[in-house]
mmCIF file of C-alpha atoms and ligand atoms in Angstrom:
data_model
loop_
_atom_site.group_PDB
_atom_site.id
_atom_site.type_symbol
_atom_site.label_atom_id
_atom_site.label_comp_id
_atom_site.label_asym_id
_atom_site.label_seq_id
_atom_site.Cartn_x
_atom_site.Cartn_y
_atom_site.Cartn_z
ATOM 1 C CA UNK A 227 -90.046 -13.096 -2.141
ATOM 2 C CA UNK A 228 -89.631 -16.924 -2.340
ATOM 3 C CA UNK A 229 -87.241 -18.328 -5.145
ATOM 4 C CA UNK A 230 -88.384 -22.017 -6.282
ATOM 5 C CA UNK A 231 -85.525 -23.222 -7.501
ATOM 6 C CA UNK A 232 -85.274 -26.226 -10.105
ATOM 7 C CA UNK A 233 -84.891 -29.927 -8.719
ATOM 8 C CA UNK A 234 -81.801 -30.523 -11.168
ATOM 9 C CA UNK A 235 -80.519 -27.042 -11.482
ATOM 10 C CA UNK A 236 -76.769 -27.139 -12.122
ATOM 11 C CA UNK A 237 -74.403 -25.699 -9.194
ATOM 12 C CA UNK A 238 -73.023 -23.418 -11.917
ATOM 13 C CA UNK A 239 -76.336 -21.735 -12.531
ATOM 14 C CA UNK A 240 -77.188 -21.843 -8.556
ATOM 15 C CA UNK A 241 -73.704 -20.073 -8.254
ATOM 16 C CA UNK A 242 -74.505 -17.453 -10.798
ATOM 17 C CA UNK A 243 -77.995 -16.654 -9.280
ATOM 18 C CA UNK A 244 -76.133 -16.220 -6.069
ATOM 19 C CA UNK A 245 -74.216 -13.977 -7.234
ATOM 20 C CA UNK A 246 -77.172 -11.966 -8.658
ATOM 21 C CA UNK A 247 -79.084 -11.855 -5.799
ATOM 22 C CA UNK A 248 -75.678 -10.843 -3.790
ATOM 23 C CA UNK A 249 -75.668 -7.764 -6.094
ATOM 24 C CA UNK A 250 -78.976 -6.863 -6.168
ATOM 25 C CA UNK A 251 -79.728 -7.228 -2.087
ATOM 26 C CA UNK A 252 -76.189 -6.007 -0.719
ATOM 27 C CA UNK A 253 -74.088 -7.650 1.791
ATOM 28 C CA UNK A 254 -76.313 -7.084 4.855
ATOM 29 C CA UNK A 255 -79.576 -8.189 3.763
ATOM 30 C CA UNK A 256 -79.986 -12.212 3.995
ATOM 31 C CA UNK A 257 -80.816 -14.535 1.484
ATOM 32 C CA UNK A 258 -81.850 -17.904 3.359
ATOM 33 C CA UNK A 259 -81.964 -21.273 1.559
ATOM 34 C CA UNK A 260 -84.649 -23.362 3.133
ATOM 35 C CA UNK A 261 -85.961 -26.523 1.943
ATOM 36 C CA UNK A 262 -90.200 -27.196 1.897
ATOM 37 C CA UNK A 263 -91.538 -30.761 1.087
ATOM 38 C CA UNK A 264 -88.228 -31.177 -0.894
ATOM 39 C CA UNK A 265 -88.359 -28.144 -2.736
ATOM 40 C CA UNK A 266 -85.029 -26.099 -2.363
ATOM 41 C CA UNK A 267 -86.403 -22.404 -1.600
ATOM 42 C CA UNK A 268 -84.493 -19.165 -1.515
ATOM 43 C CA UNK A 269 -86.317 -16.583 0.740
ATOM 44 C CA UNK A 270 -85.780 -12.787 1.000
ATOM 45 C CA UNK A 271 -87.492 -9.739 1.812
ATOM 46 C CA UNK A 272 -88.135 -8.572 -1.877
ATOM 47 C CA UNK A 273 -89.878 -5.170 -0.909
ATOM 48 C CA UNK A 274 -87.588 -3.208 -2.942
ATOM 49 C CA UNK A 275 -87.050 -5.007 -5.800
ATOM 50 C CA UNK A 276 -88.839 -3.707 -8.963
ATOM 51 C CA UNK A 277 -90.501 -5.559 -11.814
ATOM 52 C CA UNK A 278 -87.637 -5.497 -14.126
ATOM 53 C CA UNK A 279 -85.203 -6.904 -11.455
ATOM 54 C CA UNK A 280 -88.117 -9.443 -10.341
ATOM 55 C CA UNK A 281 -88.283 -10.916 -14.292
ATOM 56 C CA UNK A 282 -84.508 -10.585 -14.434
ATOM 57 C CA UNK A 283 -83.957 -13.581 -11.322
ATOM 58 C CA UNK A 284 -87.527 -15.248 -12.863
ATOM 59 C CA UNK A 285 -85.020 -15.495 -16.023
ATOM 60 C CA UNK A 286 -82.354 -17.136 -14.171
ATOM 61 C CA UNK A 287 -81.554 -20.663 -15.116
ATOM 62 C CA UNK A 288 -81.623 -22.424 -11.902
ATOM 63 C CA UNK A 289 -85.085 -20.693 -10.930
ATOM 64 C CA UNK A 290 -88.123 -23.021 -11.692
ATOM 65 C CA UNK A 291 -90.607 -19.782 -10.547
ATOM 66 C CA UNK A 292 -90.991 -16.935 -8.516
ATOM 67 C CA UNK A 293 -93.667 -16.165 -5.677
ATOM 68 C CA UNK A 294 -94.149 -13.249 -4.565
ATOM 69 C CA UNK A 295 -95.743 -12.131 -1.015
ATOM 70 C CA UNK A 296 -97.789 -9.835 0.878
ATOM 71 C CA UNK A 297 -96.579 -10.989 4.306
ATOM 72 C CA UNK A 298 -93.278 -10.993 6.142
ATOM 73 C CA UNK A 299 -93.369 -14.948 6.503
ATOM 74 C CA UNK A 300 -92.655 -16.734 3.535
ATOM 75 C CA UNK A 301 -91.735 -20.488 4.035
ATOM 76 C CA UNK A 302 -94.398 -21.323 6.514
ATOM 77 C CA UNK A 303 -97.115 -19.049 4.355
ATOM 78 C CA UNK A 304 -100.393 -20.974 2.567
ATOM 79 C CA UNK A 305 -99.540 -19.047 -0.308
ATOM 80 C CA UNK A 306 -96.342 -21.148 -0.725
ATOM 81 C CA UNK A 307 -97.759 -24.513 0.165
ATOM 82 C CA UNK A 308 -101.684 -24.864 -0.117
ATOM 83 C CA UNK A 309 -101.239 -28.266 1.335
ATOM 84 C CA UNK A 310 -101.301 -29.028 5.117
ATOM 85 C CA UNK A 311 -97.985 -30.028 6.675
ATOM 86 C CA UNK A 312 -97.895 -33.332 8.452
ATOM 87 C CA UNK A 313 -95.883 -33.476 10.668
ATOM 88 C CA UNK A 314 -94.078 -37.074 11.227
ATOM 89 C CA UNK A 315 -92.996 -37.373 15.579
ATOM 90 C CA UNK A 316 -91.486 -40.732 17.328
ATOM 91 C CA UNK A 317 -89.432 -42.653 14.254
ATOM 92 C CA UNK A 318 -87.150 -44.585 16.482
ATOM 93 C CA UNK A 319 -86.946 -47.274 18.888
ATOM 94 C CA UNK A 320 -90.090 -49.067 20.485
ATOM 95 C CA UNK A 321 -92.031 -45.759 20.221
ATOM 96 C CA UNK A 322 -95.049 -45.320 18.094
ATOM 97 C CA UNK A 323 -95.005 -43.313 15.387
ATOM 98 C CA UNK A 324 -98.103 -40.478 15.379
ATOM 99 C CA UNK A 325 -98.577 -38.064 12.561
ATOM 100 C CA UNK A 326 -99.873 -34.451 13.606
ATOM 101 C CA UNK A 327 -101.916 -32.498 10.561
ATOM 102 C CA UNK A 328 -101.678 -33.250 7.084
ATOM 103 C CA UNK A 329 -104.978 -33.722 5.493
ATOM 104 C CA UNK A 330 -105.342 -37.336 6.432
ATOM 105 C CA UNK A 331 -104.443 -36.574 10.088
ATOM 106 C CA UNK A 332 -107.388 -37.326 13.066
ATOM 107 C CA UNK A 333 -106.440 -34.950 15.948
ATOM 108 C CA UNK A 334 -103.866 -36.298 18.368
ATOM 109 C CA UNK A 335 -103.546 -35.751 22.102
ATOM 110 C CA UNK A 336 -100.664 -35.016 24.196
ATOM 111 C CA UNK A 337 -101.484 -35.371 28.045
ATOM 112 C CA UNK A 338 -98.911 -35.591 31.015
ATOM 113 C CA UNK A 339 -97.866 -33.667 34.100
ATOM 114 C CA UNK A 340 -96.888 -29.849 33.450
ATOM 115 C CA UNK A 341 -93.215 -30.968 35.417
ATOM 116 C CA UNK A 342 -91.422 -34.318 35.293
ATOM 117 C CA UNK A 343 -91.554 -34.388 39.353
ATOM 118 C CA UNK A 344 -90.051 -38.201 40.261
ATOM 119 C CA UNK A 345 -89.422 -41.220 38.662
ATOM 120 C CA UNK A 346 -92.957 -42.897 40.086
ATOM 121 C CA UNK A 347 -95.365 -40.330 39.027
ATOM 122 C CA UNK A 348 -93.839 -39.637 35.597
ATOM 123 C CA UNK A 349 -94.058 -43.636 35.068
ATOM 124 C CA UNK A 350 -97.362 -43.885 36.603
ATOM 125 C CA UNK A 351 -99.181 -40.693 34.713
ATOM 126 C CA UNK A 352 -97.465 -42.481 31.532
ATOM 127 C CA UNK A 353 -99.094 -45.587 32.174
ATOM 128 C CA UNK A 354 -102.457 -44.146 32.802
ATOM 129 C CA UNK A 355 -102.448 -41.461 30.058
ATOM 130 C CA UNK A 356 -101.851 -44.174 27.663
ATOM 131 C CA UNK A 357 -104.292 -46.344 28.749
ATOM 132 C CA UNK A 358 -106.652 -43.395 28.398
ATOM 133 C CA UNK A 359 -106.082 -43.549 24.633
ATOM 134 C CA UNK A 360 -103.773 -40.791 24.213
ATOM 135 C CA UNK A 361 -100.817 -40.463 21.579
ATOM 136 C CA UNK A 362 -97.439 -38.704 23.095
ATOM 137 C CA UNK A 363 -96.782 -37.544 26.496
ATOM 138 C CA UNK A 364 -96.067 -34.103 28.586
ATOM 139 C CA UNK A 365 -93.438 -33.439 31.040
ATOM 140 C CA UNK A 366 -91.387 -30.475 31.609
ATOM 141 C CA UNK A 367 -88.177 -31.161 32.609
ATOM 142 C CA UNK A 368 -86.461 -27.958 32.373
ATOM 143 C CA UNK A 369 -89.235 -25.012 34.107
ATOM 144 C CA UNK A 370 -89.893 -21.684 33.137
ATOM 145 C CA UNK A 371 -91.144 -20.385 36.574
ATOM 146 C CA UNK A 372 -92.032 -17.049 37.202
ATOM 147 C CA UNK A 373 -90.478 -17.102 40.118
ATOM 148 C CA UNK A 374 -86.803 -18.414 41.254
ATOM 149 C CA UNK A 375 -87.898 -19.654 44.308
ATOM 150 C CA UNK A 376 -90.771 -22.553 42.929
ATOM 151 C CA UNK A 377 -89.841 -26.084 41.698
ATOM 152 C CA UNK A 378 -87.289 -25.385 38.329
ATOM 153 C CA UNK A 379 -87.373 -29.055 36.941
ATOM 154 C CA UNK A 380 -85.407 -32.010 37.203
ATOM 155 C CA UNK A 381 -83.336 -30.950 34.549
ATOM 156 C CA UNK A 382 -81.181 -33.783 32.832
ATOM 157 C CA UNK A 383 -82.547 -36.587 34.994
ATOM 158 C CA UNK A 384 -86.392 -35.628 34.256
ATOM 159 C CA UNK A 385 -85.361 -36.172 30.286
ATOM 160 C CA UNK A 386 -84.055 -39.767 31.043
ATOM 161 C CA UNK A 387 -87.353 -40.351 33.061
ATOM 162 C CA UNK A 388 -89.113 -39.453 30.032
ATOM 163 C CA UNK A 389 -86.937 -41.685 27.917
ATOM 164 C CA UNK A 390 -87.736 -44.211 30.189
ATOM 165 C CA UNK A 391 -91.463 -43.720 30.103
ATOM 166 C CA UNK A 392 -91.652 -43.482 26.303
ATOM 167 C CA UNK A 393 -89.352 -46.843 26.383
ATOM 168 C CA UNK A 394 -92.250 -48.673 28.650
ATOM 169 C CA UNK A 395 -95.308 -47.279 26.957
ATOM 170 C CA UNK A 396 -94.288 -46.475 23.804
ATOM 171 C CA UNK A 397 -95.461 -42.805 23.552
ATOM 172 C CA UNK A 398 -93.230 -40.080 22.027
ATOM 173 C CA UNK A 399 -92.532 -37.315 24.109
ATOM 174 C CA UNK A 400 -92.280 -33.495 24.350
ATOM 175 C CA UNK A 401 -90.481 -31.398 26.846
ATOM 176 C CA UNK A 402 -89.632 -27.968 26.786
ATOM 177 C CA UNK A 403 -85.943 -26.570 25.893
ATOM 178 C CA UNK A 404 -84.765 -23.038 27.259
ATOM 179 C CA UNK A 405 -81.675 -22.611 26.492
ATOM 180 C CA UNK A 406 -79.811 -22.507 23.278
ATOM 181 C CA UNK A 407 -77.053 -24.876 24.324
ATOM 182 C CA UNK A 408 -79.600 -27.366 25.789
ATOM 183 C CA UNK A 409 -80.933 -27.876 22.282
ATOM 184 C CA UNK A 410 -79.174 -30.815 21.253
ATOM 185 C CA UNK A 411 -79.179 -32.198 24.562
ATOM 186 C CA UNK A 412 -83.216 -32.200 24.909
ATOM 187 C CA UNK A 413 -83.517 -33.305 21.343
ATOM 188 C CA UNK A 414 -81.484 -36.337 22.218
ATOM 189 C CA UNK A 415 -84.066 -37.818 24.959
ATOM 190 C CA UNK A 416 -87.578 -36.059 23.463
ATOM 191 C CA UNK A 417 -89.658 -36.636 20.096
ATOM 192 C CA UNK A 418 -90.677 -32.963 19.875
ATOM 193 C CA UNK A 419 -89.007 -30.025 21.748
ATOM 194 C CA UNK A 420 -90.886 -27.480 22.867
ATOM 195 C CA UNK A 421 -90.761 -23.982 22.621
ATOM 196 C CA UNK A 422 -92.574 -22.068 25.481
ATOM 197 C CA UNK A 423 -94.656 -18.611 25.889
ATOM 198 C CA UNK A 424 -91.976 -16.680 27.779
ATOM 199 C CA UNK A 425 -89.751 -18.046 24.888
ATOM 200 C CA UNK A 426 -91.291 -17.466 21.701
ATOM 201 C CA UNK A 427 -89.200 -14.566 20.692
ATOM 202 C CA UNK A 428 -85.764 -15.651 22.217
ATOM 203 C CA UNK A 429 -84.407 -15.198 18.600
ATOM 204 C CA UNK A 430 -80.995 -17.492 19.445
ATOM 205 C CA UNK A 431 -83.038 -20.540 20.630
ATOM 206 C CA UNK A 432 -85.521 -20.406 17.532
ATOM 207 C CA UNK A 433 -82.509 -20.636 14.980
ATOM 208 C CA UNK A 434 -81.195 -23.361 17.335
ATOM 209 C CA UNK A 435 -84.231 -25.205 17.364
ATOM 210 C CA UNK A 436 -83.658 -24.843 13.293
ATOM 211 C CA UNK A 437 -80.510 -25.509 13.216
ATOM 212 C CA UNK A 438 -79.469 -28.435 16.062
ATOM 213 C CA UNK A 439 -82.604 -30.430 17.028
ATOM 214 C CA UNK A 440 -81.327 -33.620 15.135
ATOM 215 C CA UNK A 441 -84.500 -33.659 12.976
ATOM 216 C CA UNK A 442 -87.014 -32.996 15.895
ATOM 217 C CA UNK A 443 -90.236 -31.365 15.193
ATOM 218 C CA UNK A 444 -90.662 -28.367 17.093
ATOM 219 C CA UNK A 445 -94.079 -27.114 19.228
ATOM 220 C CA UNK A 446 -93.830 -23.513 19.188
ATOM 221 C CA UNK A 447 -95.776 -21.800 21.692
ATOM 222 C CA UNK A 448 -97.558 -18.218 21.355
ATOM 223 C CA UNK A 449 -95.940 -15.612 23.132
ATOM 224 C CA UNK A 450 -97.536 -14.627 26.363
ATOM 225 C CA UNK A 451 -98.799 -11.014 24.240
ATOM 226 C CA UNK A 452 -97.918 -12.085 20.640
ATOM 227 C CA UNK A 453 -99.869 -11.556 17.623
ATOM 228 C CA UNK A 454 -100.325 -13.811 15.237
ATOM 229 C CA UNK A 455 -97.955 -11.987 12.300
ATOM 230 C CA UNK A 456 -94.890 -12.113 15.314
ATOM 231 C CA UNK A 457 -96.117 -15.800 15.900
ATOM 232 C CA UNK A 458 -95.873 -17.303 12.757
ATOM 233 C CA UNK A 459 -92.655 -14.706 12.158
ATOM 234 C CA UNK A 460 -91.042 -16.533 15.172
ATOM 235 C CA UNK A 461 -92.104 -20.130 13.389
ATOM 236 C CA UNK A 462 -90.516 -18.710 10.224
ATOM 237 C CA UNK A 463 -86.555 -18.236 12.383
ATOM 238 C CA UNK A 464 -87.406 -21.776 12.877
ATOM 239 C CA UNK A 465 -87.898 -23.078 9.615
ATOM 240 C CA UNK A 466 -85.618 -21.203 7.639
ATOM 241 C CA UNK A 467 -83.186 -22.254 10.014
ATOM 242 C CA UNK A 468 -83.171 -25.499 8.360
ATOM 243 C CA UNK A 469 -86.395 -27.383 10.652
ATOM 244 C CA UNK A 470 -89.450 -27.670 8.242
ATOM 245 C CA UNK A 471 -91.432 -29.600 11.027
ATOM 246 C CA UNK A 472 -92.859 -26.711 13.492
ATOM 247 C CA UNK A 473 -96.235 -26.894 15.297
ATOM 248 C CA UNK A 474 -98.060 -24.067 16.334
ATOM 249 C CA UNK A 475 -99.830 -24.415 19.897
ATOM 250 C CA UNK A 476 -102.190 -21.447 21.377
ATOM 251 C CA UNK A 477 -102.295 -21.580 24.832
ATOM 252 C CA UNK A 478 -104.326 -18.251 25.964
ATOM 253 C CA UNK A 479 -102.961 -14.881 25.266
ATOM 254 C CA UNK A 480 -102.700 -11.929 28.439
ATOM 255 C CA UNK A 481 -105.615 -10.057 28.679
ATOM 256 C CA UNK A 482 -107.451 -7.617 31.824
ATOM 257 C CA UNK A 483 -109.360 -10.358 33.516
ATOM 258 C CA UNK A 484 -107.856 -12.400 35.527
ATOM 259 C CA UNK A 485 -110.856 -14.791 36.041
ATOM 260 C CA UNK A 486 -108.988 -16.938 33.832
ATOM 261 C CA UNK A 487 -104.720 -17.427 33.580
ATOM 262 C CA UNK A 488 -105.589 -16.490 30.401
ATOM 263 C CA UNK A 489 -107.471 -15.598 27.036
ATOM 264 C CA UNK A 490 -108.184 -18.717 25.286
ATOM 265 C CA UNK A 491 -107.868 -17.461 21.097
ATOM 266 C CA UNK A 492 -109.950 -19.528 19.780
ATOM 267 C CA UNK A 493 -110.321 -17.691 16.454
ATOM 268 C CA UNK A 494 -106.970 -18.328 15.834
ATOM 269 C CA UNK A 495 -107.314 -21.895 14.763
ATOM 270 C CA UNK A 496 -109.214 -20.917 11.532
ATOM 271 C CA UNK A 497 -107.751 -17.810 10.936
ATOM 272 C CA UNK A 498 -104.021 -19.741 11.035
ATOM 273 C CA UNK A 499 -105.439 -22.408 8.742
ATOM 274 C CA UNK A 500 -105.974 -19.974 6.159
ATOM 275 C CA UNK A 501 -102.740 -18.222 6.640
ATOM 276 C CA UNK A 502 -100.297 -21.226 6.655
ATOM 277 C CA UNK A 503 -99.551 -24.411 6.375
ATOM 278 C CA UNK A 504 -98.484 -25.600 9.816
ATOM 279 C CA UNK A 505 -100.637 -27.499 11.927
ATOM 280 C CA UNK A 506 -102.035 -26.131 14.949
ATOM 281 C CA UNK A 507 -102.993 -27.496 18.120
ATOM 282 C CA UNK A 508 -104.126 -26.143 21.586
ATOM 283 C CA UNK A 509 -103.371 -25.693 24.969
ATOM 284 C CA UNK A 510 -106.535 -25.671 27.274
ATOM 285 C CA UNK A 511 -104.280 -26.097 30.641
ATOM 286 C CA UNK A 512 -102.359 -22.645 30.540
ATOM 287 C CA UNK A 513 -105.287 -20.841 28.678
ATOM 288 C CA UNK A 514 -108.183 -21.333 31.140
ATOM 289 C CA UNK A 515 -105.331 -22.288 34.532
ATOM 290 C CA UNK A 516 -108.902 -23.829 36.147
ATOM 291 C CA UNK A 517 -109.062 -27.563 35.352
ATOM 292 C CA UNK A 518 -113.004 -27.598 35.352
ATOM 293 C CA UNK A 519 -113.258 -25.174 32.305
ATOM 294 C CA UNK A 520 -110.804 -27.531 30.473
ATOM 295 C CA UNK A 521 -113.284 -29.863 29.174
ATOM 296 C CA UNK A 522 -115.671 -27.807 27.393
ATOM 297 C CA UNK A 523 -112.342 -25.487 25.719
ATOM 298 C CA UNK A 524 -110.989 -28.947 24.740
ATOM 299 C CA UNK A 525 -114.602 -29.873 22.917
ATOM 300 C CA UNK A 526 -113.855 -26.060 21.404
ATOM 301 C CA UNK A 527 -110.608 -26.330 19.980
ATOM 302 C CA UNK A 528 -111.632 -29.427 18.225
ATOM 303 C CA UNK A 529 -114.505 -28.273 16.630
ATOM 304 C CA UNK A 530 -112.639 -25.028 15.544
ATOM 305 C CA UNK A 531 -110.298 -27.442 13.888
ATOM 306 C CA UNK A 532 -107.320 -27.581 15.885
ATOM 307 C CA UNK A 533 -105.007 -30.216 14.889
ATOM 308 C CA UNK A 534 -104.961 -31.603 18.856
ATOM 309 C CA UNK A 535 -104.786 -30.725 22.526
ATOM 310 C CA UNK A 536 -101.556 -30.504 24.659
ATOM 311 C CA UNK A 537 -103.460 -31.282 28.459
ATOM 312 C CA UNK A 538 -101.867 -31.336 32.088
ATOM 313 C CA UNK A 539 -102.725 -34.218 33.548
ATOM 314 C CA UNK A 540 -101.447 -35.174 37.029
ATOM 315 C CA UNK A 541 -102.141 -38.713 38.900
ATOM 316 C CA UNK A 542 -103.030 -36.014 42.403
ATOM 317 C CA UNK A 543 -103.673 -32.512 41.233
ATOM 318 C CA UNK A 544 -103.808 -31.176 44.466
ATOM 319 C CA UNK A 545 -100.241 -32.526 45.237
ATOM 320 C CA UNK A 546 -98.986 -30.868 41.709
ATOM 321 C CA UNK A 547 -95.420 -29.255 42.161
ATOM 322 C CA UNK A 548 -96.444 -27.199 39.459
ATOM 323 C CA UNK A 549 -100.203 -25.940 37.521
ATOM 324 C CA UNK A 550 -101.808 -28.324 40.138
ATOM 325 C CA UNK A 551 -104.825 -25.928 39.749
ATOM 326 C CA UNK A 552 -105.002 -26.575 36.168
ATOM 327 C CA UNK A 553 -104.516 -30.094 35.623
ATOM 328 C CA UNK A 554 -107.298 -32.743 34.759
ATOM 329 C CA UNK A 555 -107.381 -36.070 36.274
ATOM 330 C CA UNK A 556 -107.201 -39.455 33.966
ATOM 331 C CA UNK A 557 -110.901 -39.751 34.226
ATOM 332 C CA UNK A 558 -111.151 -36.498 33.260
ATOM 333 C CA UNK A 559 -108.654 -37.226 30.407
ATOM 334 C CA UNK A 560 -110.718 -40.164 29.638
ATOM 335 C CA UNK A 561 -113.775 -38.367 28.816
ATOM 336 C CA UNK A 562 -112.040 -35.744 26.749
ATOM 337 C CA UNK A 563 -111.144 -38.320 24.616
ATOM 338 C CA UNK A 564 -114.238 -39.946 24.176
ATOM 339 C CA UNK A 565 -115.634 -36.714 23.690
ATOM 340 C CA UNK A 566 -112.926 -35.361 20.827
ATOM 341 C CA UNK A 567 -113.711 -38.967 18.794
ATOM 342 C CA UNK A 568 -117.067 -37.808 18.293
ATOM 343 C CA UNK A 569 -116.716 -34.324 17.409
ATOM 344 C CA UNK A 570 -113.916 -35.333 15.185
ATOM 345 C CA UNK A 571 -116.484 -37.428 13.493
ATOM 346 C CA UNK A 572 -118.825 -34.884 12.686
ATOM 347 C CA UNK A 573 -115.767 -32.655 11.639
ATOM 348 C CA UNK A 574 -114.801 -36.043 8.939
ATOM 349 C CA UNK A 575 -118.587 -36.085 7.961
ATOM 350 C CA UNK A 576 -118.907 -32.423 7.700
ATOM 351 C CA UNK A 577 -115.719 -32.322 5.012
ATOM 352 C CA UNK A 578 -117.095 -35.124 2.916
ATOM 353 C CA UNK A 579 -120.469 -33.530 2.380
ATOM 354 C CA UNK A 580 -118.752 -30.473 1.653
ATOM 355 C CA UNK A 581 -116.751 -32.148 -0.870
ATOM 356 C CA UNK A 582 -119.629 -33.198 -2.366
ATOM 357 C CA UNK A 583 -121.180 -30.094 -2.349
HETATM 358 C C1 LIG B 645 -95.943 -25.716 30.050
HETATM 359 O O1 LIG B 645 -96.335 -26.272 29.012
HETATM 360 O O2 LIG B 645 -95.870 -26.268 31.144
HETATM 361 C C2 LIG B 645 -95.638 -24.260 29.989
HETATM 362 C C3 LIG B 645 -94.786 -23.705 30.842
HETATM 363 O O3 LIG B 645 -96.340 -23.659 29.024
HETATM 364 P P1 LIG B 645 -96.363 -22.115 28.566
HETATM 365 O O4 LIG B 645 -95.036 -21.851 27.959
HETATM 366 O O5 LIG B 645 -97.508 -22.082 27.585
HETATM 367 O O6 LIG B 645 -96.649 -21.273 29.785
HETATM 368 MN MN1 LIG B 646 -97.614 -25.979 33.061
#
């Protein structure tokens, strides 16, 4: 259940339907206040509650309406907000500012190494990336590896590299955060923090991510074997933890085959346009792991609507410390791009004649 509260209700009404809702739910059962587009929302799992007790709170004088749902996300559900969320990334210094969804949005791309490695190639795939024509730049700093002996990440001095690049070229930049404590720390050097696979249900880093991340949007990645409902569950820690500005990315679920690193879910794109708000974009690098099927999923996931591509891109694959096998080359990159302007178009033309239809 959502409560909509009213723009100028008085703090003696908002105490009073507190109070209620403190009676009604019991002690253990929270009540989050969130805040979407503006609107201050009270969310709660209203299962239980019957009709009388439902028009009793709709009563209430600080509640503008009540809306009721089916699903166990609330605040990043369609059925709250019909309208797509843009979401705003890069308002500060020399860096450019680059909108991702929203119904006016084109769809962006976010290209760079998968690891920050040195000072020379982050600067150098910066460079070229941008030059390329795309929007924000990739770089982890801080690795998930699967296993303790591979390359971990530069840590701290691969998110002042980054810094540094965004400072020359003027892209924003997103880099993963692992830990909890690290939150504030990453937010301070990147534009958008990102939330990995192997991460996506570490319950204490989502509500940091909500809570700490000094108003950075943040990429949320889908678990390694999640469903959709646990996805967008895992997006929902996020933003009732106080950080309206999350971005879904699918990046290949686990399946039999291992042909590919992974399952590219393609489907999802629509299906998560009808079921929320959030923009989505996709991850063609971890979802195929072969850099020559990248291409033609890229040219997918824009025609299924995705909101943009997150691509590894590294100046010498075969020299990667990390995903070598997976990442694209700037020419490569190059030719995506060209290639996403034009479907793009025909996605622009095909939404006009439809709204003329
Ligand atoms: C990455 O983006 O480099 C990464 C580790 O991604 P994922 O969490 O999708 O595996
Ligand atoms: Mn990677």
């Amino acid at each position: 259940m959502l409560i909509l509260m009213h723009s100028e209700a008085r703090s003696e009404d908002r105490a009073q339907l507190m109070e209620l809702l403190c009676r009604i739910m019991g002690s253990h059962q929270p009540i989050t206040t969130a805040s979407v587009d503006g609107q201050e929302i009270i969310a709660l799992d209203g299962k239980q509650l019957n009709s009388e007790t439902c028009l009793l709170l709709s009563q209430q004088e600080a509640v503008e309406r009540i809306v009721m749902l089916k699903t166990p996300y609330k605040l990043v559900s369609k059925v709250l907000k019909a309208e797509q969320t843009a979401v705003q990334v890069g308002q500060r210094g020399h860096s450019t500012i680059v909108t991702i969804g929203g119904p006016a949005a084109t769809p962006i791309i976010i290209a760079g190494p998968c690891a920050v490695e040195s000072r020379e190639q982050v600067l150098t795939t910066a460079r070229a990336v941008k030059a390329a024509g795309a929007n924000m730049l990739r770089g982890g700093a801080f690795k998930p590896r699967s296993s303790p002996y591979q390359f971990q990440g530069l840590g701290v001095e691969g998110l002042r590299l980054l810094a540094e690049a965004r400072e020359e070229t003027g892209l924003p930049v997103i880099t993963e955060v692992m830990e909890p404590e690290l939150v504030e720390t990453v937010a301070y050097y990147a534009d958008i923090l990102q939330i990995g696979t192997r991460n996506m249900q570490n319950f204490p880093l989502l509500l940091a991510a909500g809570r700490n991340s000094l108003g950075r949007p943040v990429m949320l990645k889908r678990g390694l074997s999640a469903t959709i409902e646990e996805w967008l569950l895992a997006a929902e820690y996020i933003v009732s933890a106080g950080n309206p500005q999350v971005i879904l990315c699918e990046r290949g679920i686990r399946s039999f085959d291992s042909q590919t690193r992974n399952v590219l879910d393609l489907a999802c794109v629509p299906l998560l346009h009808e079921l929320t708000h959030l923009p989505v974009i996709v991850d063609p690098s971890h979802a195929t792991g072969r850099s020559e099927l990248v291409p033609t999923m890229a040219r997918a996931a824009i025609a299924a609507g995705a909101e943009g591509l997150i691509l590894e891109v590294h100046p010498s694959p075969e020299f990667a410390l990390c995903d070598g096998r997976q990442s694209i080359t700037v020419e490569q990159l190059q030719s995506i791009i060209r290639e996403m302007q034009l479907i793009s178009q025909i996605m622009r033309a095909r939404t006009e004649l439809s709204a003329v239809a």
